[in-house]
Amino acid sequence: MKHHTLFHPQSEVTRVPGEFGEQYRLTLLTAPEHPSEPAIKQLFVRAEPDHEETLFAMKRQGKRNGWDVWQTTIPVAPHSHQTLYCFKALFETSQIYLHAAGQSPRLPQKHQQFRISQFQPPEWVKQQVFYQIFPERFHNGDPSNDYIEKHYPFESNKPVVIKQWGEPVAASHDGTGASEFYGGDLPGITQKLDYLQELGITGIYLNPIFHSPSNHKYDTFDYLQVDPCFGGNQALVELSAAMKQREMRLMLDAVVNHTSSQHPWIDVPKKLEGGAFDNAGSAYRDFYNFFDDGNYWSWKGCDTLPKLNFANTEVRDYIYASENSVLKHWLRPPYSIDAWRFDVVHMLGETTSAENNGYYVAQFRDAIKQTNPDAYMIGEHFAEATQWLQGEQEDGAMNYYGFAHPVIAFLLGKDVPTAHPVDLSADEFVAWLDQAAASIPFANQLAQYNLLDSHDTARFLYLADGDKQALKLATTLLLTYKGVPSIYYGDEVGLSGGYDPDCRRCFPWDESEWDHDLLSYNKQLIALRKQRIELQQGDLFTLYTDQDCWAFMRYLNGQHSVVVVNRGAARDLQLPLAMVSGDERYRELFSGQAVQAENGALSLRIAEKASLVLSSVS
């Protein structure tokens, strides 16, 4: 059991005016002194306002449920958009530094220090529960726009296959995985908004919807036209309007690292007059990167996805820089989308590599925020994405590294992406989560786009070999951990599916095929998250870990919830309640049972492979 003596609630950091400029007011809570522990002699905040160490003395400001409250102010860094700091506690013969990754007896490296960026994600994002939809497989709302051959010049050796709703998906993209169609469209999504609202969803992320020859649409050949088989631009106008009536948010997928090889700028199959392929004199030649042998640089060697060259001014103008650019166009009425998700954002840039990538991602942000300052921007990253999450580039990332991968390793004992067996204890699991979060500002931690699976991965239930209880534990974490939760369509009713493209099965609208127990479980957690502000934007700290069990508290100005996730055998727990009243009363979400804390602790019995979610009752 961990004994917490120092806690910095990052949710309580406030910006205040000072004698010499703007400052941040910082709070530190210290536990009542224990006879076996040395007494704190002095407390400081350590920062570098002029690149040189300065120690700002903290003063006691009173008590909070028995804990001492310390505060001081530090200047907003004048030389950077980020202000970095940590805490230094002096004892009789020792010292402790408290930083974003934990505690240490020595000064932490800068990547471990608390940080505040002057660039902030939109406030509304913290309140959302997103739902990811692969449009071609969610619902067919208008059969009249089903596959129209003239709109799909699928120039390849892969035949187009028309399938009935619910038929098995192709085994791989080596076959017809990208060229089989079921009829899902935007009118189908509009027609199912009532279902999503009843589930508790507040935002929708759509995989690409612009005109392209494939069903996945990551090979765009017209960025300004919604695919005709999805209903065209008018269908997006209607979906956006219907969502706004329900106060729901809409995020689209920006695929701007590459185009389709059938885009008019290059048009490889037809060798269109003026196209860049096989035409060194084309006005579009420099939009891409060509080798001496006439071949072009493509995404991961896939010749249907030629990479754009952002060193070209016209490419920059078309994608983001001009007033009529793609990114700005869809943010404006009548579409008025709320957010962009950028496909393989870390791979785009100049020439044949991701040269100057950070510059362009920051430029995307500037263009988006100039058009709609309240827009949300995230990037796709399968690996660690710290460098893009410092505030001035992305608001958040698809949080595979900092959430999905550790959850799968802990609950399923599998490495991603190899599915190799791993043995990850709860301690190691929490250390992974903490380390991933520690290097980015707290505001961006709350804006991270958390997920269990997606259109690019096997579904969690598939990886769990159908173990619904494991999925329930993962869903508990998804809806209670720091960040913005996203449910991949169908997970809430038990839809399974293997690796891409099998993870893109049709949603089963026959309710007899649904797992109604799992659906109810999702609804309960979503409703609680929307009710409890601490689950949306509160701090998180660990109360207890052992080999198989993790208990943590989400905390915001005294309001709090306690979450316990146990992958092992049933056990009795005695959880110390830090920083809150020792006689707090709680209600457990799933059982409805009332629980009373006694002597500053919660005594709980948790079943085998189960979770508990307890919220304080005023």
Coordinates of C-alpha atoms in Angstrom, one line a residue:
M1 CA 0.0 0.0 0.0
K2 CA 1.3 3.4 -0.9
H3 CA 1.4 6.2 1.7
H4 CA 0.9 9.6 0.1
T5 CA 2.3 12.5 2.1
L6 CA 2.5 15.2 -0.6
F7 CA -0.1 16.0 -3.3
H8 CA -0.2 18.8 -5.9
P9 CA -3.8 19.3 -7.3
Q10 CA -3.0 20.5 -10.8
S11 CA -6.7 21.2 -11.3
E12 CA -6.4 24.0 -8.7
V13 CA -3.6 26.0 -10.5
T14 CA -4.9 29.5 -11.2
R15 CA -3.4 32.4 -13.2
V16 CA -3.3 35.6 -11.2
P17 CA -1.9 39.2 -11.7
G18 CA 1.3 40.0 -9.9
E19 CA 3.5 43.0 -9.2
F20 CA 5.8 42.2 -12.1
G21 CA 3.5 40.4 -14.4
E22 CA 1.2 37.4 -14.6
Q23 CA 1.8 34.6 -12.1
Y24 CA 0.5 31.1 -11.3
R25 CA -0.8 30.3 -7.9
L26 CA 0.2 26.8 -6.8
T27 CA -1.2 24.6 -4.0
L28 CA 0.4 21.7 -2.2
L29 CA -1.3 19.5 0.3
T30 CA 0.8 17.7 2.9
A31 CA -0.5 14.8 5.1
P32 CA -0.6 15.1 8.9
E33 CA 2.8 14.3 10.3
H34 CA 3.2 10.7 11.3
P35 CA 5.4 9.9 14.3
S36 CA 7.5 7.6 12.2
E37 CA 8.2 10.2 9.6
P38 CA 10.5 13.2 9.7
A39 CA 8.8 16.6 9.9
I40 CA 8.9 19.0 7.0
K41 CA 11.2 22.0 7.8
Q42 CA 10.6 24.0 4.6
L43 CA 8.7 23.8 1.4
F44 CA 9.6 25.4 -1.9
V45 CA 8.5 25.6 -5.5
R46 CA 11.5 25.3 -7.8
A47 CA 11.2 27.1 -11.2
E48 CA 13.5 28.8 -13.7
P49 CA 11.9 32.1 -14.7
D50 CA 15.2 33.4 -16.2
H51 CA 16.7 29.9 -16.9
E52 CA 18.3 30.0 -13.5
E53 CA 17.0 28.1 -10.5
T54 CA 14.8 30.1 -8.2
L55 CA 13.2 28.7 -5.0
F56 CA 9.8 30.2 -4.1
A57 CA 9.0 29.6 -0.4
M58 CA 5.5 28.2 0.3
K59 CA 3.4 29.3 3.2
R60 CA 0.8 27.4 5.2
Q61 CA -2.7 28.7 4.4
G62 CA -4.7 26.5 6.7
K63 CA -6.2 23.0 6.8
R64 CA -8.2 20.8 4.5
N65 CA -9.7 17.8 6.2
G66 CA -6.6 17.5 8.4
W67 CA -4.1 18.1 5.7
D68 CA -1.9 21.3 5.6
V69 CA -2.6 23.6 2.7
W70 CA 0.5 25.4 1.3
Q71 CA 0.6 28.0 -1.4
T72 CA 2.8 30.4 -3.3
T73 CA 3.0 32.1 -6.7
I74 CA 5.6 31.8 -9.4
P75 CA 5.9 34.0 -12.5
V76 CA 4.6 32.8 -15.9
A77 CA 7.7 32.0 -17.9
P78 CA 8.6 35.0 -20.1
H79 CA 10.8 33.0 -22.5
S80 CA 8.6 30.0 -23.4
H81 CA 4.9 29.1 -23.8
Q82 CA 5.5 26.6 -21.0
T83 CA 6.2 27.2 -17.3
L84 CA 8.0 24.2 -15.7
Y85 CA 8.2 23.6 -11.9
C86 CA 8.5 21.1 -9.2
F87 CA 8.3 21.1 -5.3
K88 CA 11.2 20.7 -2.9
A89 CA 10.5 19.6 0.7
L90 CA 13.4 19.9 3.2
F91 CA 13.6 17.6 6.3
E92 CA 16.1 17.5 9.1
T93 CA 18.7 15.5 7.1
S94 CA 17.1 14.8 3.7
Q95 CA 15.0 16.3 0.9
I96 CA 12.2 15.2 -1.4
Y97 CA 11.3 16.5 -4.8
L98 CA 7.7 16.1 -5.9
H99 CA 7.2 16.2 -9.7
A100 CA 4.8 15.0 -12.3
A101 CA 6.1 11.5 -12.4
G102 CA 6.2 11.0 -8.6
Q103 CA 8.8 11.6 -5.9
S104 CA 12.6 11.5 -5.9
P105 CA 15.5 12.5 -3.6
R106 CA 17.1 14.5 -6.4
L107 CA 16.1 17.2 -8.9
P108 CA 14.0 15.6 -11.7
Q109 CA 14.9 16.0 -15.3
K110 CA 12.8 18.6 -17.1
H111 CA 10.6 16.1 -18.9
Q112 CA 9.4 14.9 -15.5
Q113 CA 8.5 18.3 -14.1
F114 CA 5.0 19.8 -13.8
R115 CA 4.2 22.1 -16.8
I116 CA 1.6 24.6 -17.8
S117 CA 1.3 25.8 -21.4
Q118 CA -0.2 29.1 -22.4
F119 CA -1.9 27.2 -25.3
Q120 CA -5.0 25.5 -23.9
P121 CA -7.4 22.9 -25.3
P122 CA -11.0 23.9 -25.6
E123 CA -12.9 23.8 -22.3
W124 CA -15.8 21.8 -23.8
V125 CA -13.6 18.8 -24.7
K126 CA -13.3 17.6 -21.0
Q127 CA -17.0 17.1 -20.8
Q128 CA -17.3 14.8 -23.9
V129 CA -17.9 11.1 -24.4
F130 CA -17.0 10.4 -28.1
Y131 CA -18.2 7.6 -30.3
Q132 CA -16.0 6.6 -33.3
I133 CA -17.9 5.5 -36.4
F134 CA -16.6 3.9 -39.6
P135 CA -19.3 5.3 -41.8
E136 CA -19.5 2.5 -44.4
R137 CA -20.4 0.0 -41.6
F138 CA -22.7 1.9 -39.2
H139 CA -26.1 2.2 -40.8
N140 CA -27.5 2.4 -44.3
G141 CA -29.9 5.3 -44.1
D142 CA -30.4 5.9 -47.8
P143 CA -30.2 2.8 -50.1
S144 CA -30.6 5.0 -53.2
N145 CA -27.0 6.2 -52.8
D146 CA -25.5 2.7 -52.4
Y147 CA -22.4 1.9 -54.5
I148 CA -22.6 3.8 -57.8
E149 CA -20.0 2.6 -60.2
K150 CA -19.3 5.9 -61.9
H151 CA -18.4 7.5 -58.6
Y152 CA -15.8 4.8 -57.8
P153 CA -13.1 4.5 -60.4
F154 CA -11.3 1.8 -58.4
E155 CA -8.3 1.4 -60.6
S156 CA -6.7 -1.7 -59.4
N157 CA -6.7 -5.4 -59.8
K158 CA -9.1 -5.8 -56.8
P159 CA -12.7 -6.2 -57.9
V160 CA -15.5 -4.2 -56.3
V161 CA -17.7 -6.4 -54.2
I162 CA -21.3 -5.5 -53.0
K163 CA -22.3 -7.2 -49.8
Q164 CA -25.4 -7.5 -47.8
W165 CA -25.5 -5.9 -44.3
G166 CA -23.8 -8.1 -41.8
E167 CA -22.1 -10.5 -44.2
P168 CA -18.5 -11.3 -43.1
V169 CA -15.8 -8.8 -43.9
A170 CA -12.9 -9.8 -46.2
A171 CA -9.9 -11.4 -44.4
S172 CA -7.4 -8.8 -45.5
H173 CA -6.6 -5.8 -47.6
D174 CA -4.6 -8.1 -49.9
G175 CA -8.0 -9.3 -51.1
T176 CA -11.1 -7.1 -51.4
G177 CA -10.9 -5.5 -47.9
A178 CA -10.8 -2.0 -49.3
S179 CA -13.2 -2.5 -52.2
E180 CA -16.2 -4.2 -50.7
F181 CA -19.3 -2.1 -49.9
Y182 CA -22.2 -2.5 -47.5
G183 CA -24.0 0.8 -47.9
G184 CA -23.4 2.7 -44.7
D185 CA -23.8 6.5 -45.1
L186 CA -24.2 9.8 -43.3
P187 CA -28.1 9.7 -43.4
G188 CA -27.8 6.4 -41.5
I189 CA -25.8 8.2 -38.8
T190 CA -28.3 11.0 -38.6
Q191 CA -31.1 8.5 -38.2
K192 CA -29.4 6.8 -35.3
L193 CA -28.6 10.0 -33.3
D194 CA -31.4 9.1 -30.9
Y195 CA -29.7 5.8 -30.1
L196 CA -26.4 7.5 -29.5
Q197 CA -28.0 10.2 -27.3
E198 CA -29.7 7.5 -25.2
L199 CA -26.3 5.8 -24.8
G200 CA -25.0 9.1 -23.5
I201 CA -22.7 10.0 -26.4
T202 CA -22.0 13.7 -26.8
G203 CA -19.5 13.7 -29.7
I204 CA -18.9 11.7 -32.9
Y205 CA -15.6 11.0 -34.6
L206 CA -16.1 9.9 -38.2
N207 CA -13.4 8.1 -40.2
P208 CA -12.8 9.8 -43.6
I209 CA -15.9 10.8 -45.5
F210 CA -14.4 12.6 -48.5
H211 CA -14.6 11.3 -52.1
S212 CA -12.3 8.4 -52.6
P213 CA -12.2 5.0 -54.4
S214 CA -12.1 2.8 -51.3
N215 CA -14.5 2.0 -48.5
H216 CA -12.1 3.3 -45.8
K217 CA -11.5 6.6 -47.7
Y218 CA -7.9 7.2 -46.5
D219 CA -7.1 7.7 -50.2
T220 CA -8.8 11.0 -51.0
F221 CA -9.2 12.3 -54.5
D222 CA -11.5 15.3 -53.7
Y223 CA -11.1 17.0 -50.3
L224 CA -14.0 19.3 -50.9
Q225 CA -16.7 16.7 -51.7
V226 CA -18.3 14.3 -49.3
D227 CA -18.4 10.9 -50.9
P228 CA -21.6 10.5 -53.1
C229 CA -22.3 7.1 -51.5
F230 CA -22.2 8.7 -48.1
G231 CA -24.9 11.2 -49.3
G232 CA -22.7 14.1 -50.6
N233 CA -22.2 17.5 -49.0
Q234 CA -25.8 18.0 -48.2
A235 CA -25.8 14.8 -46.0
L236 CA -23.1 16.4 -43.9
V237 CA -25.0 19.6 -43.6
E238 CA -28.0 17.7 -42.3
L239 CA -25.9 15.6 -39.9
S240 CA -24.2 18.6 -38.5
A241 CA -27.5 20.5 -38.0
A242 CA -29.1 17.5 -36.3
M243 CA -26.2 17.1 -34.0
K244 CA -26.2 20.8 -33.1
Q245 CA -29.8 20.5 -32.1
R246 CA -28.8 17.8 -29.6
E247 CA -25.7 19.8 -28.5
M248 CA -23.4 17.1 -29.9
R249 CA -19.9 17.7 -31.3
L250 CA -18.6 16.5 -34.7
M251 CA -15.0 15.5 -35.5
L252 CA -13.8 14.7 -39.0
D253 CA -10.7 12.9 -40.2
A254 CA -8.1 14.9 -42.1
V255 CA -5.9 12.7 -44.4
V256 CA -3.4 15.2 -45.6
N257 CA -0.1 13.3 -45.4
H258 CA -1.0 11.6 -48.7
T259 CA -3.6 11.6 -51.4
S260 CA -5.1 8.8 -53.6
S261 CA -3.0 7.9 -56.6
Q262 CA -6.1 8.7 -58.5
H263 CA -6.2 12.4 -57.3
P264 CA -6.2 14.7 -60.3
W265 CA -2.9 16.2 -59.2
I266 CA -1.2 12.8 -59.9
D267 CA -3.7 10.4 -61.4
V268 CA -1.4 7.4 -61.9
P269 CA -3.8 4.9 -63.5
K270 CA -5.2 7.3 -66.2
K271 CA -2.1 9.4 -66.7
L272 CA -4.5 12.4 -66.8
E273 CA -3.3 15.3 -68.9
G274 CA -1.6 17.7 -66.6
G275 CA -1.2 15.1 -63.8
A276 CA 2.2 14.8 -62.2
F277 CA 2.7 11.1 -62.9
D278 CA 5.0 10.3 -65.8
N279 CA 5.0 14.1 -66.6
A280 CA 8.0 16.0 -65.4
G281 CA 6.6 19.2 -66.8
S282 CA 3.3 19.0 -64.8
A283 CA 2.3 22.0 -62.7
Y284 CA 1.7 19.5 -59.9
R285 CA 5.0 17.7 -60.2
D286 CA 6.4 19.3 -57.0
F287 CA 3.2 18.5 -55.1
Y288 CA 4.8 15.1 -54.6
N289 CA 8.3 13.7 -54.5
F290 CA 9.6 11.7 -57.5
F291 CA 12.7 9.6 -57.8
D292 CA 15.0 9.5 -60.8
D293 CA 13.3 6.4 -62.1
G294 CA 9.9 8.1 -62.2
N295 CA 8.5 6.4 -59.1
Y296 CA 7.1 8.5 -56.3
W297 CA 7.4 8.5 -52.5
S298 CA 4.3 7.0 -50.9
W299 CA 3.0 6.2 -47.4
K300 CA 4.7 3.1 -46.1
G301 CA 5.5 2.0 -49.7
C302 CA 1.8 1.8 -50.6
D303 CA 1.7 2.9 -54.2
T304 CA -2.0 4.0 -54.1
L305 CA -1.1 6.6 -51.4
P306 CA 1.5 9.1 -52.7
K307 CA 2.9 11.5 -50.1
L308 CA 2.3 15.2 -50.4
N309 CA 5.3 17.6 -50.3
F310 CA 4.6 20.4 -47.9
A311 CA 7.7 22.3 -49.1
N312 CA 5.4 23.3 -52.0
T313 CA 3.6 26.6 -51.3
E314 CA 0.5 25.6 -53.3
V315 CA 0.1 22.4 -51.2
R316 CA 0.3 24.5 -48.0
D317 CA -2.2 27.0 -49.4
Y318 CA -4.6 24.2 -50.5
I319 CA -4.5 22.2 -47.2
Y320 CA -4.3 24.9 -44.5
A321 CA -2.8 28.3 -45.3
S322 CA -5.3 30.1 -47.6
E323 CA -8.7 31.3 -46.6
N324 CA -10.3 28.7 -48.8
S325 CA -8.1 25.9 -47.5
V326 CA -9.5 22.4 -46.8
L327 CA -9.0 22.7 -43.0
K328 CA -10.8 26.0 -42.8
H329 CA -13.6 25.1 -45.3
W330 CA -15.2 22.4 -43.2
L331 CA -15.0 24.4 -39.9
R332 CA -17.2 27.1 -41.4
P333 CA -21.0 27.1 -42.0
P334 CA -23.0 25.2 -43.2
Y335 CA -20.8 22.3 -42.0
S336 CA -19.4 23.9 -38.9
I337 CA -17.5 20.9 -37.6
D338 CA -16.0 21.1 -34.1
A339 CA -12.8 19.2 -34.5
W340 CA -10.2 17.6 -36.7
R341 CA -8.4 14.3 -36.2
F342 CA -5.2 14.1 -38.3
D343 CA -4.2 10.8 -39.8
V344 CA -0.5 9.7 -39.4
V345 CA 0.2 13.4 -38.5
H346 CA 3.7 12.6 -37.3
M347 CA 4.7 11.4 -40.8
L348 CA 3.9 14.5 -42.9
G349 CA 6.4 17.2 -43.9
E350 CA 8.8 18.2 -46.6
T351 CA 10.6 16.1 -49.2
T352 CA 10.5 12.3 -48.7
S353 CA 10.5 12.3 -44.9
A354 CA 8.7 14.1 -42.1
E355 CA 11.2 17.0 -42.3
N356 CA 9.9 20.1 -40.4
N357 CA 7.0 18.1 -39.2
G358 CA 6.5 20.1 -35.9
Y359 CA 6.4 23.3 -37.8
Y360 CA 3.5 22.1 -40.0
V361 CA 1.5 20.6 -37.2
A362 CA 1.8 23.9 -35.4
Q363 CA 0.7 25.7 -38.6
F364 CA -2.4 23.4 -38.8
R365 CA -3.2 24.4 -35.3
D366 CA -2.9 28.1 -36.0
A367 CA -5.1 27.8 -39.1
I368 CA -7.8 25.8 -37.2
K369 CA -7.8 28.1 -34.2
Q370 CA -7.9 31.3 -36.4
T371 CA -11.1 29.9 -38.0
N372 CA -12.6 28.5 -34.8
P373 CA -10.7 29.3 -31.6
D374 CA -12.9 26.7 -29.9
A375 CA -12.0 23.8 -32.2
Y376 CA -10.4 20.6 -31.0
M377 CA -7.4 19.1 -32.8
I378 CA -5.9 15.6 -32.2
G379 CA -3.4 13.5 -34.0
E380 CA -3.0 9.8 -34.6
H381 CA 0.0 8.3 -32.9
F382 CA 0.5 4.6 -32.1
A383 CA 3.6 5.3 -30.1
E384 CA 4.7 7.8 -27.5
A385 CA 3.7 11.3 -28.7
T386 CA 5.0 13.7 -26.0
Q387 CA 6.7 16.1 -28.5
W388 CA 3.3 16.9 -30.2
L389 CA 1.5 17.4 -26.9
Q390 CA 3.3 20.3 -25.3
G391 CA 0.4 22.7 -26.1
E392 CA 1.5 24.5 -29.3
Q393 CA 0.6 21.6 -31.6
E394 CA -2.1 19.1 -30.8
D395 CA -4.7 19.4 -28.0
G396 CA -4.5 15.6 -27.6
A397 CA -3.6 12.4 -29.3
M398 CA -5.3 9.1 -30.0
N399 CA -3.9 7.8 -26.7
Y400 CA -2.8 4.3 -27.7
Y401 CA 0.6 4.6 -25.9
G402 CA -0.7 6.2 -22.7
F403 CA -3.9 4.3 -22.3
A404 CA -5.0 1.5 -24.7
H405 CA -1.6 -0.3 -24.8
P406 CA -1.1 -0.4 -21.0
V407 CA -4.7 -1.4 -20.4
I408 CA -4.5 -4.3 -22.8
A409 CA -1.1 -5.4 -21.3
F410 CA -2.5 -5.2 -17.7
L411 CA -6.0 -6.8 -18.3
L412 CA -5.2 -9.2 -21.1
G413 CA -1.5 -9.9 -20.6
K414 CA -0.8 -9.1 -24.3
D415 CA 1.7 -6.8 -25.9
V416 CA 0.5 -4.5 -28.7
P417 CA 0.9 -5.0 -31.6
T418 CA 2.5 -8.4 -31.4
A419 CA 0.0 -10.0 -29.0
H420 CA 3.1 -11.6 -27.3
P421 CA 2.3 -12.6 -23.7
V422 CA 3.4 -10.0 -21.0
D423 CA 3.1 -10.0 -17.3
L424 CA 2.4 -6.5 -16.0
S425 CA 1.6 -6.0 -12.4
A426 CA -0.7 -3.2 -11.2
D427 CA 2.3 -1.3 -9.9
E428 CA 4.0 -1.5 -13.3
F429 CA 0.7 -0.6 -15.0
V430 CA 0.2 2.5 -13.0
A431 CA 3.9 3.5 -13.5
W432 CA 3.3 3.2 -17.3
L433 CA 0.2 5.4 -17.1
D434 CA 2.0 8.0 -14.8
Q435 CA 5.1 8.2 -17.0
A436 CA 3.1 8.7 -20.2
A437 CA 1.0 11.5 -18.6
A438 CA 3.8 13.2 -16.7
S439 CA 5.6 14.7 -19.6
I440 CA 2.6 16.7 -21.0
P441 CA 0.7 19.6 -19.4
F442 CA -2.2 18.7 -17.2
A443 CA -4.7 20.4 -19.5
N444 CA -3.5 18.2 -22.4
Q445 CA -3.8 15.1 -20.2
L446 CA -7.4 15.9 -19.8
A447 CA -7.8 16.4 -23.6
Q448 CA -6.1 13.1 -24.5
Y449 CA -8.4 10.9 -26.7
N450 CA -8.6 7.6 -24.8
L451 CA -9.7 4.5 -26.6
L452 CA -9.7 0.7 -26.2
D453 CA -9.7 -0.1 -29.9
S454 CA -10.4 1.4 -33.3
H455 CA -10.7 0.9 -37.1
D456 CA -6.9 0.1 -37.1
T457 CA -6.8 -2.5 -34.3
A458 CA -8.4 -5.7 -33.3
R459 CA -11.4 -5.1 -31.0
F460 CA -10.7 -5.4 -27.3
L461 CA -13.3 -8.2 -27.0
Y462 CA -11.5 -10.2 -29.7
L463 CA -8.1 -9.8 -28.0
A464 CA -9.8 -10.9 -24.8
D465 CA -11.0 -14.1 -26.5
G466 CA -14.6 -13.1 -25.8
D467 CA -14.0 -12.4 -22.1
K468 CA -16.8 -9.8 -21.4
Q469 CA -15.7 -9.3 -17.8
A470 CA -12.3 -8.1 -19.0
L471 CA -14.1 -5.7 -21.4
K472 CA -16.1 -4.4 -18.4
L473 CA -13.0 -3.7 -16.4
A474 CA -11.4 -1.9 -19.4
T475 CA -14.6 0.1 -19.9
T476 CA -14.5 1.2 -16.2
L477 CA -11.0 2.5 -16.8
L478 CA -12.0 4.2 -20.1
L479 CA -14.8 6.2 -18.4
T480 CA -13.0 7.1 -15.2
Y481 CA -9.4 7.7 -16.2
K482 CA -8.0 11.2 -17.1
G483 CA -8.8 12.1 -20.7
V484 CA -11.7 12.1 -23.2
P485 CA -13.2 8.6 -23.6
S486 CA -14.1 7.3 -27.0
I487 CA -16.2 4.1 -27.7
Y488 CA -15.6 2.4 -31.0
Y489 CA -19.0 1.7 -32.6
G490 CA -20.5 -1.6 -31.5
D491 CA -18.2 -2.2 -28.5
E492 CA -21.1 -1.2 -26.3
V493 CA -23.2 -4.1 -27.5
G494 CA -20.5 -6.7 -27.7
L495 CA -19.5 -6.4 -31.4
S496 CA -16.2 -8.3 -31.9
G497 CA -13.7 -8.3 -34.8
G498 CA -10.1 -9.3 -35.5
Y499 CA -7.4 -7.3 -37.1
D500 CA -8.1 -4.7 -39.8
P501 CA -10.3 -5.1 -41.8
D502 CA -12.3 -7.5 -39.7
C503 CA -12.6 -4.8 -36.9
R504 CA -14.8 -2.9 -39.4
R505 CA -17.8 -5.2 -39.3
C506 CA -21.3 -3.9 -39.7
F507 CA -23.2 -2.7 -36.7
P508 CA -25.8 -5.3 -35.7
W509 CA -29.1 -3.4 -35.6
D510 CA -31.0 -6.5 -34.7
E511 CA -31.3 -6.0 -31.0
S512 CA -31.6 -9.7 -30.4
E513 CA -27.9 -9.8 -31.2
W514 CA -26.9 -7.2 -28.6
D515 CA -25.3 -7.9 -25.2
H516 CA -27.8 -5.8 -23.3
D517 CA -25.9 -6.3 -20.0
L518 CA -22.8 -4.8 -21.6
L519 CA -24.9 -2.0 -23.0
S520 CA -26.4 -1.2 -19.6
Y521 CA -22.9 -1.2 -18.1
N522 CA -21.8 1.4 -20.6
K523 CA -24.8 3.6 -20.0
Q524 CA -24.3 3.6 -16.3
L525 CA -20.6 4.6 -16.6
I526 CA -21.3 7.2 -19.2
A527 CA -24.1 8.8 -17.2
L528 CA -21.9 8.9 -14.0
R529 CA -19.0 10.5 -15.9
K530 CA -21.3 13.2 -17.3
Q531 CA -22.7 13.8 -13.8
R532 CA -19.4 13.9 -11.9
I533 CA -17.1 16.9 -12.7
E534 CA -14.1 15.2 -11.0
L535 CA -14.3 12.4 -13.6
Q536 CA -14.1 15.0 -16.3
Q537 CA -11.4 17.3 -15.0
G538 CA -10.2 16.2 -11.6
D539 CA -6.7 15.1 -10.4
L540 CA -5.9 11.4 -10.1
F541 CA -3.9 9.8 -7.4
T542 CA -3.4 6.2 -6.4
L543 CA -4.7 4.9 -3.1
Y544 CA -3.6 1.2 -3.4
T545 CA -1.9 -1.3 -5.7
D546 CA -0.9 -4.9 -5.5
Q547 CA -0.2 -7.5 -8.2
D548 CA -3.7 -7.5 -9.6
C549 CA -5.6 -4.5 -8.1
W550 CA -5.5 -0.7 -8.5
A551 CA -7.6 1.8 -6.5
F552 CA -7.4 5.5 -7.3
M553 CA -9.3 8.7 -6.5
R554 CA -10.4 11.4 -8.9
Y555 CA -10.4 14.6 -7.0
L556 CA -11.6 18.2 -7.7
N557 CA -11.9 20.7 -4.9
G558 CA -13.0 18.1 -2.4
Q559 CA -15.6 16.4 -4.7
H560 CA -14.3 13.0 -5.5
S561 CA -14.9 9.4 -6.7
V562 CA -13.0 6.2 -5.8
V563 CA -12.4 3.6 -8.4
V564 CA -11.2 0.0 -7.8
V565 CA -10.3 -2.3 -10.7
N566 CA -9.4 -5.9 -9.8
R567 CA -8.3 -8.4 -12.4
G568 CA -7.5 -11.2 -9.8
A569 CA -9.2 -13.1 -7.0
A570 CA -11.7 -11.6 -4.6
R571 CA -10.2 -9.6 -1.8
D572 CA -10.8 -7.3 1.2
L573 CA -9.4 -3.8 0.9
Q574 CA -8.7 -1.0 3.4
L575 CA -8.3 2.2 1.5
P576 CA -6.9 5.3 3.2
L577 CA -8.9 8.4 2.2
A578 CA -6.4 11.1 1.6
M579 CA -7.4 14.8 1.7
V580 CA -11.1 14.1 2.4
S581 CA -13.3 13.8 5.4
G582 CA -12.7 10.6 7.3
D583 CA -16.5 9.9 7.7
E584 CA -17.4 10.4 4.0
R585 CA -20.4 8.5 2.6
Y586 CA -20.4 6.9 -0.8
R587 CA -22.8 5.2 -3.2
E588 CA -21.4 2.4 -5.4
L589 CA -22.4 2.7 -9.1
F590 CA -23.3 -0.8 -10.1
S591 CA -24.9 -2.1 -6.9
G592 CA -26.3 1.1 -5.6
Q593 CA -25.0 0.1 -2.2
A594 CA -24.3 2.9 0.4
V595 CA -20.8 2.7 1.9
Q596 CA -19.6 4.6 4.9
A597 CA -16.0 5.5 5.6
E598 CA -14.7 5.0 9.1
N599 CA -11.6 6.3 10.8
G600 CA -10.4 7.9 7.5
A601 CA -10.6 4.7 5.5
L602 CA -12.9 2.7 3.3
S603 CA -13.4 -1.0 4.0
L604 CA -14.4 -2.8 0.8
R605 CA -14.9 -6.3 -0.5
I606 CA -14.3 -6.6 -4.2
A607 CA -15.3 -9.6 -6.2
E608 CA -13.0 -11.6 -8.5
K609 CA -12.4 -9.8 -11.8
A610 CA -14.6 -6.9 -10.9
S611 CA -14.6 -3.1 -10.5
L612 CA -16.2 -0.7 -8.0
V613 CA -17.0 3.0 -8.6
L614 CA -17.9 4.9 -5.5
S615 CA -18.9 8.6 -5.6
S616 CA -19.1 10.8 -2.5
V617 CA -22.5 11.7 -1.4
S618 CA -22.9 15.2 0.1

